CSV table of C-alpha atoms in Angstrom, one decimal:
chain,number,residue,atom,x,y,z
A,199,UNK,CA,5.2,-11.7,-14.5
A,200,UNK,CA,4.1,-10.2,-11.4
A,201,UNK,CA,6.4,-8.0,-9.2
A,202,UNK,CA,5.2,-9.8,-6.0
A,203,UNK,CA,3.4,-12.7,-5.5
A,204,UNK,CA,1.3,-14.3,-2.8
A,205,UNK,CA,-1.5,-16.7,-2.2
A,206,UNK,CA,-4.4,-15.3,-1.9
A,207,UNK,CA,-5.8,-17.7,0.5
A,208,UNK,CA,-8.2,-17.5,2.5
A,209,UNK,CA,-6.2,-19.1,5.4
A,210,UNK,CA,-8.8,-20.0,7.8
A,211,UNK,CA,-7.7,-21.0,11.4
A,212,UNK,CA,-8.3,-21.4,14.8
A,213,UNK,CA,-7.5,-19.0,17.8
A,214,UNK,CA,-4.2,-20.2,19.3
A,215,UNK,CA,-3.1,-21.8,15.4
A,216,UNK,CA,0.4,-20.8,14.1
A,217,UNK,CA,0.0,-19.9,10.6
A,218,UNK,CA,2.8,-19.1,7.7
A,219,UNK,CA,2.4,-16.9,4.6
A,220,UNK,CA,4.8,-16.8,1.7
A,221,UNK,CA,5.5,-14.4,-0.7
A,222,UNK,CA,7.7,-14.4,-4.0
A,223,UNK,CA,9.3,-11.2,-5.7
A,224,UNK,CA,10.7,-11.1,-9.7
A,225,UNK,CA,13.4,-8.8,-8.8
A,226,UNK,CA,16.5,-9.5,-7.5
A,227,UNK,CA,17.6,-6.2,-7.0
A,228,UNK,CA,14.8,-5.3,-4.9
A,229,UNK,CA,16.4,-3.4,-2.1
A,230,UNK,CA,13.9,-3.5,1.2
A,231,UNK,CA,10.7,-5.5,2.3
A,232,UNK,CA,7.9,-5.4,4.0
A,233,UNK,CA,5.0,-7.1,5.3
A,234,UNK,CA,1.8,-4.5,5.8
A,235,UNK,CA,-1.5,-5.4,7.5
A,236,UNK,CA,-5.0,-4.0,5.6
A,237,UNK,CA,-8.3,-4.6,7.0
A,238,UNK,CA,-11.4,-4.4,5.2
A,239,UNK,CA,-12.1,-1.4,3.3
A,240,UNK,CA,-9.3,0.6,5.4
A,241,UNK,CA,-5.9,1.8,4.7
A,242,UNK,CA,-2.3,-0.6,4.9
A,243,UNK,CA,-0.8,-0.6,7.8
A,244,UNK,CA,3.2,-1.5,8.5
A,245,UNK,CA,3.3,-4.8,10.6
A,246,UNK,CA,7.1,-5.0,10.0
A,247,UNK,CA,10.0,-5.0,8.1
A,248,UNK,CA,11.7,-8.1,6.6
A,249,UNK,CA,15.4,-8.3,7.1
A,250,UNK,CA,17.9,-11.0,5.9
A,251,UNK,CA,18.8,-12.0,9.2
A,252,UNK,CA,15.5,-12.5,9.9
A,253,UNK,CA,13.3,-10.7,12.8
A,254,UNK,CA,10.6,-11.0,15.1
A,255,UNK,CA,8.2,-8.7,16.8
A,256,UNK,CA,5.9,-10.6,19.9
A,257,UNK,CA,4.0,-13.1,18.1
A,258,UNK,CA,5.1,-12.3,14.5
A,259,UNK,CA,8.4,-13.5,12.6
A,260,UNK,CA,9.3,-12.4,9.5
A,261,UNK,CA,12.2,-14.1,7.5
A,262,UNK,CA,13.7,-13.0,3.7
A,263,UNK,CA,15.7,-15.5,1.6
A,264,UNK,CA,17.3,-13.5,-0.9
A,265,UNK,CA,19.0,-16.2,-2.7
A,266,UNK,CA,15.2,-17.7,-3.8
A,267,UNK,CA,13.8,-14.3,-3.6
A,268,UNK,CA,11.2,-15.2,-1.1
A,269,UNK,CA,9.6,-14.1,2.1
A,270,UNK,CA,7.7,-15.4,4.6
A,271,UNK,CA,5.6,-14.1,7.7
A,272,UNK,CA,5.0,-16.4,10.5
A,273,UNK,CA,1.9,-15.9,13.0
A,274,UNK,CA,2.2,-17.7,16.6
A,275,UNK,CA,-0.6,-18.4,18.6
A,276,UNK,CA,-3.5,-16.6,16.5
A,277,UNK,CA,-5.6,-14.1,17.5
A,278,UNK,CA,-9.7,-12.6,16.5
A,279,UNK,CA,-7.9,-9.4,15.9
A,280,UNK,CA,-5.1,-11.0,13.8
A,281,UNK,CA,-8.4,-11.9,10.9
A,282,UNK,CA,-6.9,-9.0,8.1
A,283,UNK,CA,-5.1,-9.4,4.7
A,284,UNK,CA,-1.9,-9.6,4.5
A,285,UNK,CA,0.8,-7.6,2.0
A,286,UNK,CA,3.7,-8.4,1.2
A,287,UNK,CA,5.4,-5.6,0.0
A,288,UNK,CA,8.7,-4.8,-2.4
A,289,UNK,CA,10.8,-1.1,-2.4
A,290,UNK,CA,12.5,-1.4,-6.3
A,291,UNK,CA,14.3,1.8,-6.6
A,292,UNK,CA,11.6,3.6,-4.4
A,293,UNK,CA,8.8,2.1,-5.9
A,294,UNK,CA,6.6,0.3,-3.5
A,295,UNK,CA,5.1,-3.0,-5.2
A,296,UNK,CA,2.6,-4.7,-3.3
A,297,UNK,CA,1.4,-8.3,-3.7
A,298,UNK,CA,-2.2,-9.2,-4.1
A,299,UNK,CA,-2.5,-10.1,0.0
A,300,UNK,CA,-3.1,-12.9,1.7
A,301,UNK,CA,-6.3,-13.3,4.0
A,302,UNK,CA,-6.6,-14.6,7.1
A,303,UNK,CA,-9.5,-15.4,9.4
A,304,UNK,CA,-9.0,-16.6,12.8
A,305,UNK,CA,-11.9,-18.3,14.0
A,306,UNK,CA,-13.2,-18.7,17.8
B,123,UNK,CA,4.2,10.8,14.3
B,124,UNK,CA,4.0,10.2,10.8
B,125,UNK,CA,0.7,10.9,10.1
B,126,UNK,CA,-0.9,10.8,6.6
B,127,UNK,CA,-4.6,12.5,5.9
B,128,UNK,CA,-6.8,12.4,3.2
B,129,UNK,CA,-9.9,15.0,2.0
B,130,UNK,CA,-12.3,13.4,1.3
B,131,UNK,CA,-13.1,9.9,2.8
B,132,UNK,CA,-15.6,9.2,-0.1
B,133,UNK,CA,-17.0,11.0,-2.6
B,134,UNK,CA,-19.8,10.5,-5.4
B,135,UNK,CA,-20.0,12.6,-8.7
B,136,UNK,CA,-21.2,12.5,-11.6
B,137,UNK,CA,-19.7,11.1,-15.4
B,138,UNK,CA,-17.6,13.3,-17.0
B,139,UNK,CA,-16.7,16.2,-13.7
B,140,UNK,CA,-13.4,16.1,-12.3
B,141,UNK,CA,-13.0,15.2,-8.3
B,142,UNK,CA,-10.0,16.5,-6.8
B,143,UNK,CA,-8.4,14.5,-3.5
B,144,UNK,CA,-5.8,16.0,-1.1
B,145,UNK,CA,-3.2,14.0,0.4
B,146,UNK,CA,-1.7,15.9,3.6
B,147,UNK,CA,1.2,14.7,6.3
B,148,UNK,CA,0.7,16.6,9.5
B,149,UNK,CA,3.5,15.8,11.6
B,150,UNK,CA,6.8,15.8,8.7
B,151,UNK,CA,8.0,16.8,5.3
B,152,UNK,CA,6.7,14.2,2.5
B,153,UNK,CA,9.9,14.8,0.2
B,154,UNK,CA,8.2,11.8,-1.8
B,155,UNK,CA,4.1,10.6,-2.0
B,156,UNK,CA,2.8,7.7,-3.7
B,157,UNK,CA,-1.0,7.6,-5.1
B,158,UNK,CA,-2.2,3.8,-5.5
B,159,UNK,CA,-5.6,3.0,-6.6
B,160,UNK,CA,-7.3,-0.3,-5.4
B,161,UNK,CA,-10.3,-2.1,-6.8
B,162,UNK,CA,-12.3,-4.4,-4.8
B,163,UNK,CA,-10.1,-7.7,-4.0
B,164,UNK,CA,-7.1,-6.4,-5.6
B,165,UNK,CA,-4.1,-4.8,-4.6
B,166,UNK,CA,-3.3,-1.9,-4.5
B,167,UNK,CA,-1.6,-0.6,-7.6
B,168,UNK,CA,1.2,1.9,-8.3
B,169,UNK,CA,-0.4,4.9,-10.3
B,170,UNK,CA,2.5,7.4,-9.6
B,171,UNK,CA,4.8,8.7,-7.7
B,172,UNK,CA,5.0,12.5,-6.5
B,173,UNK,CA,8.1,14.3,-5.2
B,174,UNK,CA,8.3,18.0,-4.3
B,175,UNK,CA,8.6,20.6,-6.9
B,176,UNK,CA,8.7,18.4,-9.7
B,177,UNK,CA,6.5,16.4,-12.3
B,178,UNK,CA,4.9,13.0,-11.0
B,179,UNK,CA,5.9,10.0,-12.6
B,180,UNK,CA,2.7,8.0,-14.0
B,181,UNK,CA,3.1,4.2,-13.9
B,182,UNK,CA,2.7,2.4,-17.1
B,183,UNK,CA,-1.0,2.7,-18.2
B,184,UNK,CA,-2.1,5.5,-16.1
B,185,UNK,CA,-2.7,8.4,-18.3
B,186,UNK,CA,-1.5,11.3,-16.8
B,187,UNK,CA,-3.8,14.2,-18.7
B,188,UNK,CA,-6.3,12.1,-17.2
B,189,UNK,CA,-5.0,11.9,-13.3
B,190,UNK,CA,-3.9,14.9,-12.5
B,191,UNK,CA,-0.8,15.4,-10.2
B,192,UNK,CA,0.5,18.0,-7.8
B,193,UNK,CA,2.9,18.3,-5.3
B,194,UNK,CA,3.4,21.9,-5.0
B,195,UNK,CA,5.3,21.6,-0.9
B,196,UNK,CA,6.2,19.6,1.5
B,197,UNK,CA,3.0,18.7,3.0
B,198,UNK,CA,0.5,18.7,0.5
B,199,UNK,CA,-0.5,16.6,-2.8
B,200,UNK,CA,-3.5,16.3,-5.1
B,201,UNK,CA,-4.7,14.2,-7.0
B,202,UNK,CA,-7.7,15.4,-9.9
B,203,UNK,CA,-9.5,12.7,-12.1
B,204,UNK,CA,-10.5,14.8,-14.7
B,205,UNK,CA,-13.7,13.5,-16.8
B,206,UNK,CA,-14.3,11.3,-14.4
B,207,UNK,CA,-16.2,7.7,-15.4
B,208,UNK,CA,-18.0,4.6,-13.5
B,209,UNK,CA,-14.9,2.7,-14.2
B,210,UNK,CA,-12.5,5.3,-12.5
B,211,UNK,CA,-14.5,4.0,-9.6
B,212,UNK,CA,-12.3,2.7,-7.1
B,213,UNK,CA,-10.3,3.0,-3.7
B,214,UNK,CA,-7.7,5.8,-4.0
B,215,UNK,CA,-5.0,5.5,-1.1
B,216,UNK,CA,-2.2,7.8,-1.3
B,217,UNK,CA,1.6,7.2,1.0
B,218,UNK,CA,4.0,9.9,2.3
B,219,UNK,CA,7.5,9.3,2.6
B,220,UNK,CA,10.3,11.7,4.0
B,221,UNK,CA,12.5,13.8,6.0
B,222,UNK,CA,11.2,13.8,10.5
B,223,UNK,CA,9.1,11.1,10.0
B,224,UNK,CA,11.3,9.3,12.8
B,225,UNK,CA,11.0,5.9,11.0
B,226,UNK,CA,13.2,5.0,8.1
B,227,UNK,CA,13.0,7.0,5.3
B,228,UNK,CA,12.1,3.4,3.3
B,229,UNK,CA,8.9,3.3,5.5
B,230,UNK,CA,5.9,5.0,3.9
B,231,UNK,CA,2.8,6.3,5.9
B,232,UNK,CA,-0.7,5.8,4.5
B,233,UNK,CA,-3.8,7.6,4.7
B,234,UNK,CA,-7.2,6.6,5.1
B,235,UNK,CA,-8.2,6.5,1.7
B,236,UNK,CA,-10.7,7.7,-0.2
B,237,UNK,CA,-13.4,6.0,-2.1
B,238,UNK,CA,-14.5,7.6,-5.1
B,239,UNK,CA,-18.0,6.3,-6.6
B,240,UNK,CA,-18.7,7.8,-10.4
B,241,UNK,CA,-22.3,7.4,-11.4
């Protein structure tokens, strides 16, 4: 079984859509979590970190049910610039598992 | 801050040399770097993780005499693919970690990746 799990979409929207990706993990003991953004052919880049209590930055919420071991990212009001994959990402004992990404195209 | 850099961007070679990549943070001490490799539509994927002074630890499946690990200070690691062949073709991506990054030492810092093509 995988360490992280995701659809692998492609989730394909319209500018201004709110769109939701979920992510499952194997471990329960996995200790931090993290949602990182990768465009095409370039390097991951952190988007945010996933807390328990749940957190937001601007247009982005991320949320982390630990008792289901699962994690979501929510996208408000969708952007051109927001088309990317997205990881979801699991620290187990400092090592970093990343899920297979989840793409997203906003569309005009 | 936090910046990660990686020599070179993209490199081709030939079956059977060895291609050596750098992994460099400019701006803190990487007490820990990761080396992940990525083929196209995948993930990326674990290799091994490097800390300071000490041997790497390979991920299941990666043969270490075969990817070659160094992390000989605080700024610097390497990664050599020795004997190199068309199916070690791939995106190489390696993450620092560490001490004056000014984030949380759980956050890890990419670089930019390097794509290796073997012929």
């Amino acid at each position: 079984r995988k360490e992280v799990e995701q659809d692998p979409g492609p989730f394909n929207v319209p500018e201004g859509a709110t769109v939701a990706f979920n992510c499952t993990y194997s471990n329960s003991a996995s200790q931090s979590f993290f949602w990182y953004r990768q465009d095409c052919r370039k390097e991951p880049k952190l988007l945010m970190s996933v807390y328990s209590s749940g957190n937001e930055d601007g247009r982005f919420t991320a949320q982390l049910n630990r008792a289901s071991q699962y994690i979501s990212l929510l996208i408000r009001d969708s952007k051109l610039s927001d088309s990317a994959t997205y990881l979801c990402v699991v620290n187990n004992f400092n090592k970093f598992y990343f899920g297979s990404g989840t793409k997203l195209n906003v569309k005009p | 801050g936090a910046v990660v850099s990686q020599h070179p961007s993209w490199v081709i070679c030939k079956s059977g040399t060895s291609v050596k990549i750098e992994c460099r943070s400019l701006d803190f001490q990487a007490t820990t770097m990761f080396w992940y490799r990525q083929f196209p539509k995948q993930s990326l994927m674990l290799m091994a993780t490097s800390n300071e002074g000490s041997k790497a630890t390979y991920e299941q499946g990666v043969e270490k005499d075969k990817f070659l690990i160094n992390h000989a200070s605080l700024t610097l690691s390497t990664l050599t693919v020795t004997s190199a062949h068309p199916e070690d073709s791939s995106f190489y991506i390696c993450s620092a970690r560490g001490i004056g990054s000014g984030k949380s030492y759980n956050e890890q810092f990419f670089g930019p990746g390097t794509r290796l093509t073997v012929l």
